[in-house]
Short mmCIF file of C-alpha atoms in Angstrom, two decimals:
data_model
loop_
_atom_site.label_atom_id
_atom_site.label_comp_id
_atom_site.label_asym_id
_atom_site.label_seq_id
_atom_site.Cartn_x
_atom_site.Cartn_y
_atom_site.Cartn_z
CA MET A 1 -79.08 -34.32 -118.82
CA LYS A 2 -76.03 -35.57 -119.63
CA ALA A 3 -74.97 -35.32 -123.25
CA VAL A 4 -72.02 -36.61 -125.81
CA ILE A 5 -70.28 -34.30 -127.41
CA THR A 6 -68.46 -35.46 -130.25
CA VAL A 7 -65.87 -33.67 -131.88
CA VAL A 8 -64.35 -34.63 -135.32
CA GLY A 9 -62.27 -33.23 -138.04
CA ASN A 10 -58.76 -32.31 -139.16
CA ASP A 11 -56.90 -32.34 -136.34
CA CYS A 12 -55.39 -28.53 -135.59
CA VAL A 13 -54.09 -26.03 -132.22
CA GLY A 14 -56.80 -25.49 -129.99
CA ILE A 15 -59.99 -27.93 -130.51
CA ILE A 16 -60.32 -29.10 -127.03
CA ALA A 17 -59.56 -25.35 -125.53
CA ALA A 18 -62.03 -24.20 -127.76
CA VAL A 19 -64.92 -26.63 -127.23
CA SER A 20 -63.89 -26.93 -123.38
CA GLY A 21 -64.12 -22.89 -123.65
CA VAL A 22 -67.80 -22.72 -125.02
CA LEU A 23 -68.41 -25.30 -121.92
CA SER A 24 -67.06 -23.25 -119.06
CA GLU A 25 -68.87 -19.93 -120.30
CA ASN A 26 -72.23 -22.16 -120.15
CA LYS A 27 -71.36 -23.49 -116.99
CA VAL A 28 -71.38 -27.12 -119.13
CA ASN A 29 -69.44 -29.22 -116.26
CA ILE A 30 -67.22 -32.04 -118.15
CA LEU A 31 -66.89 -35.53 -116.62
CA ASP A 32 -65.20 -37.59 -118.86
CA ILE A 33 -62.97 -36.93 -122.30
CA SER A 34 -61.17 -39.42 -124.63
CA GLN A 35 -59.90 -38.24 -127.74
CA THR A 36 -58.03 -39.93 -130.35
CA ILE A 37 -57.11 -40.09 -134.35
CA MET A 38 -59.98 -42.81 -136.08
CA GLN A 39 -59.41 -43.03 -139.77
CA ASP A 40 -57.12 -40.12 -139.82
CA MET A 41 -59.61 -37.89 -137.76
CA PHE A 42 -59.17 -35.85 -134.71
CA THR A 43 -61.98 -37.93 -132.90
CA MET A 44 -62.93 -36.69 -129.56
CA ILE A 45 -66.01 -38.29 -127.74
CA MET A 46 -66.85 -35.76 -124.27
CA LEU A 47 -69.39 -36.34 -121.31
CA VAL A 48 -70.24 -33.60 -119.89
CA ASP A 49 -73.29 -32.93 -117.61
CA MET A 50 -75.67 -30.10 -118.91
CA GLY A 51 -77.10 -28.67 -115.69
CA GLY A 52 -79.51 -25.90 -116.09
CA ALA A 53 -77.12 -25.09 -119.38
CA ASP A 54 -79.91 -24.12 -122.31
CA VAL A 55 -79.02 -27.11 -124.78
CA LYS A 56 -79.71 -25.39 -128.32
CA LYS A 57 -78.14 -22.81 -126.56
CA VAL A 58 -74.97 -24.69 -125.96
CA SER A 59 -75.58 -26.31 -129.35
CA ASP A 60 -75.39 -23.19 -131.52
CA LYS A 61 -72.23 -21.99 -129.45
CA LEU A 62 -70.94 -24.92 -130.45
CA GLN A 63 -71.73 -24.82 -134.43
CA GLU A 64 -70.01 -21.59 -134.23
CA THR A 65 -67.68 -23.19 -133.42
CA ALA A 66 -67.63 -26.23 -135.70
CA LYS A 67 -67.86 -23.66 -138.55
CA GLN A 68 -64.76 -22.12 -137.47
CA MET A 69 -62.28 -24.97 -137.48
CA GLY A 70 -63.93 -26.93 -139.77
CA LEU A 71 -65.07 -29.37 -137.61
CA SER A 72 -68.62 -32.02 -137.32
CA ILE A 73 -69.85 -31.24 -133.37
CA HIS A 74 -72.26 -33.01 -132.28
CA VAL A 75 -74.68 -32.58 -128.99
CA GLN A 76 -76.74 -35.32 -127.78
CA ASN A 77 -78.12 -36.53 -124.54
CA GLU A 78 -76.65 -39.58 -123.69
CA GLU A 79 -79.28 -41.65 -122.97
CA LEU A 80 -79.68 -42.18 -127.04
CA PHE A 81 -76.23 -44.43 -126.93
CA ASN A 82 -77.45 -46.44 -124.07
CA SER A 83 -80.69 -47.49 -126.13
CA MET A 84 -79.14 -47.91 -129.25
CA HIS A 85 -75.68 -50.26 -128.07
CA ARG A 86 -77.06 -51.64 -124.76
CA ILE A 87 -80.04 -54.72 -123.65
CA MET B 24 -67.45 -44.34 -120.44
CA LEU B 25 -69.44 -45.41 -123.80
CA ASN B 26 -67.19 -46.92 -126.68
CA PRO B 27 -66.45 -44.08 -129.35
CA PHE B 28 -67.23 -47.36 -132.16
CA GLU B 29 -70.67 -46.63 -131.14
CA ILE B 30 -70.93 -43.55 -131.07
CA ARG B 31 -69.23 -42.84 -134.15
CA GLU B 32 -71.90 -45.07 -135.58
CA THR B 33 -74.61 -43.59 -134.59
CA ILE B 34 -74.03 -40.13 -136.16
CA ASP B 35 -72.47 -41.77 -139.47
CA MET B 36 -76.33 -43.51 -138.91
CA ILE B 37 -77.90 -39.99 -138.66
CA SER B 38 -75.82 -37.51 -140.84
CA LYS B 39 -75.00 -39.87 -143.09
CA GLU B 40 -77.84 -42.91 -143.87
CA ASN B 41 -80.41 -40.30 -143.11
CA LEU B 42 -81.67 -42.55 -140.16
CA ASP B 43 -84.59 -40.67 -138.74
CA ILE B 44 -87.87 -41.11 -136.79
CA ARG B 45 -89.87 -40.91 -139.27
CA THR B 46 -93.08 -39.43 -137.14
CA ILE B 47 -94.70 -39.09 -133.84
CA THR B 48 -98.29 -39.34 -134.29
CA MET B 49 -101.09 -38.34 -131.75
CA GLY B 50 -104.08 -40.34 -131.92
CA ILE B 51 -106.66 -38.80 -130.19
CA SER B 52 -110.41 -40.08 -129.84
CA LEU B 53 -113.17 -37.46 -131.36
CA LYS B 54 -116.00 -40.14 -129.97
CA SER B 55 -116.86 -37.68 -127.41
CA CYS B 56 -117.42 -35.32 -130.03
CA ALA B 57 -120.39 -36.88 -130.94
CA GLY B 58 -123.91 -35.11 -130.98
CA PRO B 59 -126.94 -34.52 -133.53
CA ASP B 60 -125.99 -30.55 -134.74
CA ILE B 61 -122.66 -30.43 -137.05
CA ASP B 62 -121.46 -26.93 -135.84
CA THR B 63 -121.57 -28.15 -132.11
CA VAL B 64 -119.32 -31.11 -133.34
CA CYS B 65 -116.97 -29.29 -135.43
CA GLY B 66 -116.64 -26.97 -132.45
CA LYS B 67 -115.92 -29.44 -129.95
CA VAL B 68 -113.76 -31.52 -132.45
CA TYR B 69 -111.27 -27.97 -132.95
CA ASP B 70 -111.19 -27.76 -129.51
CA LYS B 71 -110.59 -31.44 -128.81
CA ILE B 72 -107.65 -31.49 -131.25
CA THR B 73 -106.07 -28.04 -130.81
CA THR B 74 -106.33 -28.87 -126.80
CA LEU B 75 -104.98 -32.21 -126.49
CA ALA B 76 -101.72 -31.44 -129.29
CA LYS B 77 -101.21 -27.85 -128.42
CA SER B 78 -97.95 -28.64 -127.63
CA LEU B 79 -97.19 -31.80 -129.84
CA VAL B 80 -95.11 -29.75 -132.43
CA LYS B 81 -92.84 -28.32 -130.00
CA THR B 82 -92.58 -31.36 -127.96
CA GLY B 83 -91.29 -33.00 -131.14
CA GLU B 84 -88.92 -30.21 -131.97
CA ASP B 85 -87.49 -30.10 -127.97
CA ILE B 86 -86.45 -33.95 -128.28
CA GLU B 87 -85.26 -33.93 -131.61
CA ILE B 88 -82.46 -30.71 -130.30
CA GLN B 89 -81.94 -32.81 -126.99
CA TYR B 90 -81.49 -36.09 -128.70
CA GLY B 91 -79.71 -35.14 -132.26
CA ILE B 92 -82.56 -37.04 -133.24
CA PRO B 93 -84.48 -35.79 -137.05
CA ILE B 94 -87.92 -36.10 -136.20
CA ILE B 95 -89.44 -35.36 -139.73
CA ASN B 96 -93.04 -35.62 -139.22
CA LYS B 97 -95.51 -34.65 -136.60
CA ARG B 98 -99.14 -35.34 -137.21
CA ILE B 99 -102.23 -36.11 -135.62
CA SER B 100 -105.02 -39.48 -136.08
CA VAL B 101 -108.55 -39.16 -135.09
CA THR B 102 -111.79 -41.45 -134.63
CA PRO B 103 -112.88 -42.47 -138.46
CA ILE B 104 -115.01 -39.57 -139.05
CA ALA B 105 -117.91 -41.51 -140.14
CA THR B 106 -118.97 -42.53 -136.99
CA LEU B 107 -119.14 -38.51 -136.03
CA ILE B 108 -121.56 -38.13 -139.24
CA ASP B 109 -123.75 -41.20 -138.01
CA ALA B 110 -124.64 -39.71 -134.64
CA LEU B 111 -125.46 -36.14 -136.79
CA GLU B 112 -129.70 -35.37 -137.13
CA ASN B 113 -130.20 -35.78 -141.53
CA PRO B 114 -126.36 -35.54 -142.27
CA THR B 115 -125.27 -34.44 -145.96
CA THR B 116 -122.60 -34.77 -147.86
CA GLU B 117 -121.84 -30.79 -146.93
CA ASP B 118 -121.67 -31.33 -143.25
CA CYS B 119 -118.95 -34.28 -143.76
CA VAL B 120 -117.19 -31.75 -145.86
CA LYS B 121 -117.96 -29.02 -143.30
CA LEU B 122 -116.13 -31.81 -140.34
CA ALA B 123 -112.93 -32.23 -143.08
CA LYS B 124 -112.03 -28.10 -143.03
CA THR B 125 -112.40 -28.28 -139.38
CA LEU B 126 -109.82 -30.87 -139.17
CA ASP B 127 -107.93 -28.96 -141.32
CA ARG B 128 -108.01 -25.87 -139.70
CA ALA B 129 -107.10 -27.99 -136.52
CA ALA B 130 -104.36 -29.24 -137.86
CA LYS B 131 -103.03 -26.20 -139.38
CA THR B 132 -102.95 -24.60 -135.96
CA THR B 133 -101.38 -27.15 -134.17
CA GLY B 134 -98.56 -27.13 -136.88
CA VAL B 135 -98.65 -31.31 -137.55
CA ASN B 136 -98.37 -31.52 -141.37
CA PHE B 137 -100.89 -34.55 -141.92
CA ILE B 138 -103.93 -35.65 -139.81
CA GLY B 139 -105.21 -39.11 -141.04
CA GLY B 140 -108.75 -40.18 -140.21
CA TYR B 141 -111.00 -39.12 -142.35
CA SER B 142 -112.69 -42.43 -142.54
CA ALA B 143 -115.11 -45.43 -142.72
CA LEU B 144 -114.55 -48.55 -141.69
CA VAL B 145 -117.17 -50.73 -144.53
CA HIS B 146 -115.67 -54.23 -144.75
CA LYS B 147 -119.09 -55.71 -144.48
CA GLY B 148 -121.50 -52.92 -145.17
CA CYS B 149 -122.15 -49.46 -145.23
CA THR B 150 -123.43 -47.07 -142.42
CA ARG B 151 -125.76 -44.43 -143.74
CA GLY B 152 -122.72 -42.12 -142.61
CA GLU B 153 -119.86 -44.35 -143.85
CA ASP B 154 -122.05 -44.02 -147.55
CA LEU B 155 -121.78 -40.45 -147.21
CA LEU B 156 -118.48 -39.84 -146.09
CA ILE B 157 -117.19 -41.67 -148.71
CA GLU B 158 -119.12 -39.96 -150.92
CA SER B 159 -117.54 -36.50 -149.29
CA ILE B 160 -114.18 -37.93 -150.19
CA PRO B 161 -113.52 -36.28 -153.27
CA GLU B 162 -114.47 -33.18 -152.48
CA ALA B 163 -112.93 -32.98 -148.98
CA LEU B 164 -109.18 -33.96 -149.82
CA ALA B 165 -109.70 -31.07 -153.05
CA SER B 166 -110.71 -28.61 -150.53
CA THR B 167 -108.37 -29.05 -147.79
CA GLU B 168 -104.82 -29.48 -147.53
CA LEU B 169 -103.68 -31.92 -144.76
CA VAL B 170 -106.90 -34.05 -143.91
CA CYS B 171 -106.01 -37.80 -144.92
CA SER B 172 -108.27 -40.22 -145.69
CA SER B 173 -108.92 -43.73 -145.50
CA VAL B 174 -111.32 -46.88 -146.11
CA ASN B 175 -111.50 -50.10 -145.08
CA VAL B 176 -112.76 -52.28 -148.16
CA GLY B 177 -112.10 -55.94 -146.31
CA SER B 178 -111.35 -57.89 -144.29
CA THR B 179 -109.24 -61.24 -143.79
CA ARG B 180 -113.01 -62.38 -141.55
CA ALA B 181 -115.38 -60.42 -143.40
CA GLY B 182 -114.54 -60.93 -147.01
CA ILE B 183 -114.54 -58.10 -149.55
CA ASN B 184 -117.22 -55.90 -150.17
CA MET B 185 -117.54 -55.74 -153.98
CA ASP B 186 -119.64 -52.67 -153.63
CA ALA B 187 -117.14 -50.33 -151.63
CA VAL B 188 -114.34 -51.68 -153.76
CA ARG B 189 -116.90 -50.53 -156.65
CA ARG B 190 -117.21 -47.09 -155.45
CA MET B 191 -113.65 -46.73 -153.91
CA GLY B 192 -112.46 -46.64 -157.98
CA GLU B 193 -114.88 -44.32 -158.65
CA VAL B 194 -113.66 -41.80 -155.72
CA VAL B 195 -110.37 -41.88 -156.67
CA LYS B 196 -111.05 -41.19 -159.65
CA LYS B 197 -113.18 -38.50 -159.22
CA ALA B 198 -110.58 -36.69 -156.66
CA ALA B 199 -108.35 -37.15 -159.05
CA GLU B 200 -110.11 -35.09 -161.83
CA LEU B 201 -111.37 -32.92 -158.95
CA THR B 202 -107.39 -31.44 -158.18
CA ALA B 203 -106.52 -31.88 -162.44
CA ASP B 204 -104.65 -28.78 -161.52
CA THR B 205 -101.80 -30.43 -159.21
CA GLN B 206 -102.11 -33.59 -160.88
CA GLY B 207 -104.44 -35.86 -159.32
CA PHE B 208 -102.59 -34.41 -155.41
CA ALA B 209 -105.76 -35.39 -153.74
CA CYS B 210 -105.56 -39.47 -154.43
CA ALA B 211 -102.37 -39.57 -152.48
CA LYS B 212 -103.97 -38.61 -149.21
CA LEU B 213 -106.42 -41.36 -149.66
CA VAL B 214 -104.89 -45.08 -149.23
CA VAL B 215 -108.47 -48.02 -149.44
CA PHE B 216 -107.50 -50.56 -147.17
CA CYS B 217 -108.23 -54.52 -146.45
CA ASN B 218 -107.31 -55.11 -142.75
CA ALA B 219 -106.48 -51.90 -141.57
CA VAL B 220 -104.98 -51.43 -138.55
CA GLU B 221 -106.45 -49.37 -135.47
CA ASP B 222 -102.44 -47.62 -134.75
CA ASN B 223 -100.27 -47.28 -137.28
CA PRO B 224 -99.02 -43.90 -137.36
CA PHE B 225 -97.93 -42.89 -140.72
CA MET B 226 -99.76 -41.27 -143.86
CA ALA B 227 -102.09 -41.37 -145.10
CA GLY B 228 -103.72 -44.24 -143.64
CA ALA B 229 -103.73 -43.44 -140.19
CA PHE B 230 -106.75 -42.74 -137.61
CA HIS B 231 -107.61 -43.74 -134.18
CA GLY B 232 -109.41 -47.11 -134.07
CA GLU B 233 -112.42 -48.51 -132.60
CA GLY B 234 -110.00 -50.30 -129.17
CA GLU B 235 -108.05 -47.53 -128.61
CA GLY B 236 -108.22 -44.92 -125.77
CA GLU B 237 -108.81 -41.43 -125.31
CA SER B 238 -105.28 -40.27 -126.50
CA VAL B 239 -101.81 -42.20 -127.61
CA ILE B 240 -98.33 -41.76 -129.09
CA ASN B 241 -97.18 -43.70 -131.82
CA VAL B 242 -93.94 -43.60 -133.44
CA GLY B 243 -92.73 -44.69 -136.86
CA VAL B 244 -89.17 -44.91 -137.47
CA SER B 245 -87.37 -45.00 -140.62
CA GLY B 246 -83.63 -46.37 -141.97
CA PRO B 247 -83.45 -47.78 -144.89
CA GLY B 248 -79.99 -46.31 -145.56
CA VAL B 249 -78.45 -47.60 -142.71
CA VAL B 250 -79.85 -51.13 -143.05
CA LYS B 251 -77.71 -50.16 -146.91
CA SER B 252 -75.17 -49.38 -145.72
CA ALA B 253 -74.95 -52.47 -143.12
CA LEU B 254 -75.54 -55.21 -145.75
CA GLU B 255 -72.19 -53.10 -148.40
CA LYS B 256 -69.91 -54.66 -145.45
CA VAL B 257 -71.52 -58.40 -146.25
CA LYS B 258 -71.01 -58.54 -149.79
CA GLY B 259 -71.34 -62.08 -150.99
CA GLU B 260 -71.82 -63.39 -148.03
CA PRO B 261 -74.91 -66.11 -147.54
CA PHE B 262 -78.76 -65.22 -146.21
CA GLY B 263 -77.89 -66.29 -143.05
CA VAL B 264 -75.33 -63.54 -142.60
CA VAL B 265 -77.80 -61.13 -144.76
CA ALA B 266 -80.48 -61.63 -142.01
CA GLU B 267 -78.61 -61.41 -139.08
CA THR B 268 -77.10 -57.82 -140.47
CA ILE B 269 -80.21 -56.56 -141.04
CA LYS B 270 -82.08 -57.82 -137.81
CA LYS B 271 -79.29 -56.16 -135.59
CA THR B 272 -79.88 -52.84 -137.25
CA ALA B 273 -83.36 -52.64 -136.56
CA PHE B 274 -82.39 -53.26 -133.07
CA LYS B 275 -80.80 -50.48 -132.79
CA ILE B 276 -82.89 -48.78 -135.29
CA THR B 277 -86.00 -49.12 -132.90
CA ARG B 278 -84.28 -48.43 -130.28
CA MET B 279 -83.95 -45.02 -130.67
CA GLY B 280 -87.86 -45.45 -131.37
CA GLN B 281 -89.12 -47.07 -127.91
CA LEU B 282 -86.39 -44.50 -126.78
CA VAL B 283 -88.17 -41.73 -128.51
CA ALA B 284 -91.68 -42.83 -128.18
CA ASN B 285 -91.41 -42.73 -124.06
CA GLU B 286 -89.57 -39.49 -124.02
CA ALA B 287 -92.75 -37.89 -126.41
CA SER B 288 -95.30 -39.98 -123.84
CA LYS B 289 -93.55 -39.07 -120.75
CA ARG B 290 -93.31 -34.95 -122.09
CA LEU B 291 -96.65 -35.10 -123.04
CA GLY B 292 -98.87 -36.87 -120.41
CA VAL B 293 -100.16 -39.10 -123.31
CA PRO B 294 -99.57 -43.21 -122.91
CA PHE B 295 -96.97 -44.53 -125.21
CA GLY B 296 -99.62 -46.91 -128.01
CA ILE B 297 -97.21 -49.09 -130.34
CA VAL B 298 -93.58 -48.18 -132.41
CA ASP B 299 -94.01 -49.22 -136.15
CA LEU B 300 -91.21 -51.05 -137.28
CA SER B 301 -91.34 -49.90 -140.41
CA LEU B 302 -88.74 -49.18 -142.81
CA ALA B 303 -90.27 -45.74 -144.78
CA PRO B 304 -87.92 -44.93 -147.55
CA THR B 305 -87.95 -41.23 -148.55
CA PRO B 306 -87.14 -39.63 -152.27
CA ALA B 307 -82.99 -38.41 -150.74
CA VAL B 308 -80.81 -40.47 -152.50
CA GLY B 309 -79.72 -43.11 -150.10
CA ASP B 310 -82.53 -43.53 -148.27
CA SER B 311 -84.26 -46.38 -150.49
CA VAL B 312 -86.07 -49.94 -149.86
CA ALA B 313 -85.20 -51.02 -153.94
CA TYR B 314 -81.65 -50.15 -153.10
CA ILE B 315 -81.52 -52.33 -150.29
CA LEU B 316 -82.74 -55.02 -152.36
CA GLU B 317 -80.11 -54.01 -155.20
CA GLU B 318 -77.66 -54.43 -152.48
CA MET B 319 -78.08 -58.32 -151.35
CA GLY B 320 -77.49 -58.89 -155.19
CA ILE B 321 -80.78 -57.88 -157.25
CA GLU B 322 -79.73 -56.01 -160.80
CA LYS B 323 -82.31 -53.50 -160.43
CA CYS B 324 -85.01 -53.83 -158.75
CA GLY B 325 -88.14 -55.47 -160.01
CA ALA B 326 -86.08 -58.15 -161.35
CA HIS B 327 -86.96 -61.63 -160.87
CA GLY B 328 -85.17 -62.46 -156.93
CA THR B 329 -86.81 -59.01 -155.79
CA THR B 330 -89.78 -60.74 -154.15
CA ALA B 331 -87.57 -62.96 -152.34
CA ALA B 332 -85.31 -60.12 -151.37
CA LEU B 333 -87.89 -58.29 -149.76
CA ALA B 334 -89.17 -61.15 -147.85
CA LEU B 335 -86.20 -61.84 -145.95
CA LEU B 336 -85.91 -57.84 -145.47
CA ASN B 337 -89.34 -57.20 -144.36
CA ASP B 338 -88.91 -60.77 -141.78
CA ALA B 339 -85.38 -59.94 -140.65
CA VAL B 340 -86.62 -56.30 -139.83
CA LYS B 341 -89.72 -57.71 -137.78
CA LYS B 342 -86.97 -59.90 -135.95
CA GLY B 343 -84.81 -57.59 -134.97
CA GLY B 344 -87.25 -54.92 -134.24
CA VAL B 345 -89.26 -56.64 -131.94
CA MET B 346 -86.80 -57.32 -128.89
CA ALA B 347 -86.13 -53.76 -129.04
CA SER B 348 -89.40 -52.16 -128.40
CA SER B 349 -91.88 -53.07 -125.63
CA TYR B 350 -95.04 -52.69 -127.76
CA VAL B 351 -94.79 -52.99 -131.41
CA GLY B 352 -98.01 -52.13 -133.56
CA GLY B 353 -98.70 -50.33 -137.02
CA LEU B 354 -98.28 -51.57 -140.16
CA SER B 355 -94.55 -52.78 -139.08
CA GLY B 356 -92.43 -53.80 -142.18
CA ALA B 357 -90.77 -52.67 -145.57
CA PHE B 358 -92.62 -49.64 -147.22
CA ILE B 359 -92.60 -49.84 -151.29
CA PRO B 360 -93.71 -46.89 -152.13
CA VAL B 361 -93.13 -45.87 -156.03
CA SER B 362 -92.84 -42.18 -156.00
CA GLU B 363 -90.86 -41.57 -153.09
CA ASP B 364 -87.90 -44.45 -153.14
CA ALA B 365 -85.41 -43.28 -155.06
CA GLY B 366 -84.79 -46.62 -156.47
CA MET B 367 -87.76 -47.98 -157.62
CA ILE B 368 -88.47 -44.91 -159.53
CA ASP B 369 -85.47 -45.64 -161.23
CA ALA B 370 -86.70 -49.21 -161.64
CA ALA B 371 -90.36 -48.13 -163.06
CA LYS B 372 -88.34 -45.15 -165.33
CA CYS B 373 -86.63 -47.97 -166.71
CA GLY B 374 -89.46 -50.48 -167.58
CA SER B 375 -87.57 -53.15 -164.74
CA LEU B 376 -90.67 -52.67 -162.44
CA SER B 377 -94.18 -53.43 -163.46
CA LEU B 378 -97.30 -53.13 -162.03
CA GLU B 379 -97.45 -56.72 -161.56
CA LYS B 380 -94.71 -57.42 -160.15
CA LEU B 381 -95.35 -54.32 -157.28
CA GLU B 382 -98.21 -56.31 -156.50
CA ALA B 383 -96.83 -59.73 -156.05
CA MET B 384 -93.80 -57.84 -153.53
CA THR B 385 -97.33 -56.38 -152.08
CA CYS B 386 -97.68 -60.39 -150.92
CA VAL B 387 -94.30 -60.66 -148.37
CA CYS B 388 -94.69 -57.16 -147.31
CA SER B 389 -96.43 -54.13 -145.71
CA VAL B 390 -97.99 -52.92 -147.01
CA GLY B 391 -99.63 -52.40 -150.60
CA LEU B 392 -99.44 -50.56 -153.92
CA ASP B 393 -97.95 -47.17 -152.57
CA MET B 394 -97.86 -43.82 -154.36
CA ILE B 395 -98.09 -44.85 -157.99
CA VAL B 396 -99.05 -42.77 -160.60
CA LEU B 397 -101.32 -44.66 -163.82
CA PRO B 398 -102.39 -43.05 -166.88
CA GLY B 399 -105.15 -40.41 -166.67
CA ASP B 400 -107.27 -42.34 -168.98
CA THR B 401 -107.37 -45.62 -166.58
CA SER B 402 -111.24 -46.11 -165.63
CA ALA B 403 -112.54 -46.36 -162.61
CA ALA B 404 -113.57 -49.98 -162.99
CA THR B 405 -109.30 -50.93 -163.49
CA ILE B 406 -108.88 -48.83 -160.20
CA ALA B 407 -111.59 -50.91 -158.39
CA ALA B 408 -110.29 -53.83 -160.39
CA ILE B 409 -106.98 -53.17 -158.95
CA ILE B 410 -108.12 -52.45 -155.58
CA ALA B 411 -109.70 -55.41 -155.28
CA ASP B 412 -106.37 -57.18 -156.45
CA GLU B 413 -104.65 -55.85 -153.30
CA ALA B 414 -107.64 -56.03 -151.32
CA ALA B 415 -108.06 -59.92 -152.13
CA ILE B 416 -103.85 -60.60 -151.86
CA GLY B 417 -104.00 -58.99 -147.53
CA MET B 418 -107.63 -61.22 -146.52
CA VAL B 419 -105.93 -64.57 -148.22
CA ASN B 420 -102.43 -63.80 -146.50
CA SER B 421 -104.47 -62.25 -143.20
CA LYS B 422 -102.07 -59.09 -143.53
CA THR B 423 -102.39 -55.22 -143.84
CA THR B 424 -102.91 -54.63 -147.78
CA ALA B 425 -103.71 -50.94 -148.67
CA VAL B 426 -103.98 -49.64 -152.36
CA ARG B 427 -102.91 -45.36 -153.25
CA VAL B 428 -103.16 -44.86 -156.47
CA ILE B 429 -102.67 -41.49 -158.54
CA PRO B 430 -104.81 -41.28 -161.56
CA ALA B 431 -103.22 -38.37 -163.13
CA PRO B 432 -105.38 -36.43 -165.06
CA ASN B 433 -103.63 -36.42 -169.07
CA LYS B 434 -100.75 -38.11 -167.91
CA LYS B 435 -99.63 -41.47 -170.06
CA VAL B 436 -97.06 -44.03 -169.84
CA GLY B 437 -93.86 -42.16 -169.88
CA ASP B 438 -94.39 -39.14 -168.50
CA THR B 439 -93.39 -38.63 -165.35
CA VAL B 440 -95.70 -36.51 -162.40
CA GLU B 441 -93.95 -34.04 -160.05
CA PHE B 442 -95.31 -34.36 -156.28
CA GLY B 443 -92.51 -32.44 -154.57
CA GLY B 444 -91.65 -33.13 -150.92
CA LEU B 445 -91.36 -36.75 -148.91
CA LEU B 446 -93.94 -37.59 -151.98
CA GLY B 447 -91.89 -37.61 -154.65
CA THR B 448 -91.47 -38.35 -158.43
CA GLY B 449 -93.82 -40.75 -159.92
CA PRO B 450 -92.60 -42.17 -163.50
CA VAL B 451 -96.60 -43.30 -165.22
CA MET B 452 -97.33 -46.95 -164.77
CA ARG B 453 -98.80 -49.04 -167.57
CA VAL B 454 -102.01 -50.72 -166.14
CA SER B 455 -103.78 -53.83 -168.35
CA ASP B 456 -105.63 -52.90 -171.53
CA TYR B 457 -108.14 -55.02 -171.21
CA GLY B 458 -111.55 -54.41 -169.45
CA SER B 459 -112.88 -55.22 -165.88
CA GLY B 460 -115.87 -53.74 -165.98
CA GLU B 461 -118.48 -56.30 -165.67
CA PHE B 462 -116.30 -57.89 -162.97
CA ILE B 463 -116.64 -54.89 -160.59
CA ALA B 464 -120.35 -54.25 -161.58
CA ARG B 465 -121.41 -57.30 -160.31
CA GLY B 466 -121.25 -56.09 -156.56
CA GLY B 467 -122.60 -57.83 -153.10
CA ARG B 468 -119.45 -59.39 -151.50
CA ILE B 469 -116.59 -62.14 -151.71
CA PRO B 470 -117.08 -64.16 -149.00
CA ALA B 471 -114.40 -64.71 -146.07
CA PRO B 472 -111.16 -67.14 -146.77
CA LEU B 473 -111.00 -70.10 -145.24
CA GLN B 474 -107.97 -69.87 -142.97
CA SER B 475 -107.74 -73.48 -143.05
CA LEU B 476 -106.40 -76.28 -145.74
CA LYS B 477 -103.56 -73.79 -146.79
CA ASN B 478 -102.09 -74.47 -150.12
#
């Protein structure tokens, strides 16, 4: 399944490295990354291919990273956004 | 690539505005379980429910993780149980209660949080089985935890069965008395309907109707908080803008419901039935229908203008949602359960919202007088009269109406009753001091209304 990973929080050194580290350890392939500062917040949106990875495991690992770095991270199936925002 | 603003919008809806899937409800037909012997029937009922709904909760949880959408409730609705009672040889109320306990056990095994369908449809008349089931409701609800019951007492085509209305007044009263230690909690699991729908996924009124198939997945969405936040951005704008904003928001909410419904149906191998386009509040602050009405400019829910605001909201939710789902059904509309809505609780406590105003509001929204706590000394006849009034609104306006009231034992106006969880907190509301006993004692049926010459 393709998933959208959203990372929001105060900007600091190493956010992308930490998140992509977790993904590479779990064999999750990054397809696209966009990163910007929105409303004074670091906002990164990644489109990834989960392949055979266990979504819950990856999500739990990312929550640990989120906690350590004071971020908010969401992992959600891409279809959710397509269905809500595209007719 | 998706637009970052859209992604942020969805995430904010879920994490800040309480957007969720309120329920995935699996409807299961129990027609194949009918038979003359109660123990055999109970065995078949238990086996069928626990087999078909075996992975319902797990599937719901998997979808929740993969899509990042909270799915609050997983539930089961079954064929009205009165149908099974009618098929028994020499049925008794003990048999009815035995079946209720079987449903309760099956619900606990599957891990769902409610099972609905301890029901009877008696809008025109009562069979022997329906009669027994109605009689058994107080005990069945008092001796089970997860079983929900509903009785349909009227319809636009049949009129109102006033004998059934009178009995339901007594049943509600008795159910409250049997559960006096929990402030009459059994009544929170009992709904009296007019024009009940067969595919409602919401409790306590869900049952798997006559016209339904073997099993089905129905989904109820929610999201009053999302609608309120959207309206905050159009402060002071005219009603056309308000309606458009609600429609767009309802569209997005419903698309999410449709996605989850399709996915659940696919994973469980059970056909998709409907998405119920309802705005269902919870006691959480920010998840209130009353606050939407207040956002539109009503100082306190219940003030003059509330009915008009609710009419607009209800209609716009449906218009926005209809295009987002391939099949819409259930109750579809804004719910106004007093004890489950932080804004309604406030309004009832401060005296802005009365039973009479709530009754008026039910004319323009789904469903009816819902989760309203009444003084403990309210008579059975008065409760029956409240049911009759509400059924009349449903009958004349060709819509579903319902009554779920709790005459909390030993409580009086000014007291508050805590139910906990999604059922919330209910301030005891005032009922008329004057009686309706003679009216209710007449019995018989109120004839079906004229459907033309409408004024």
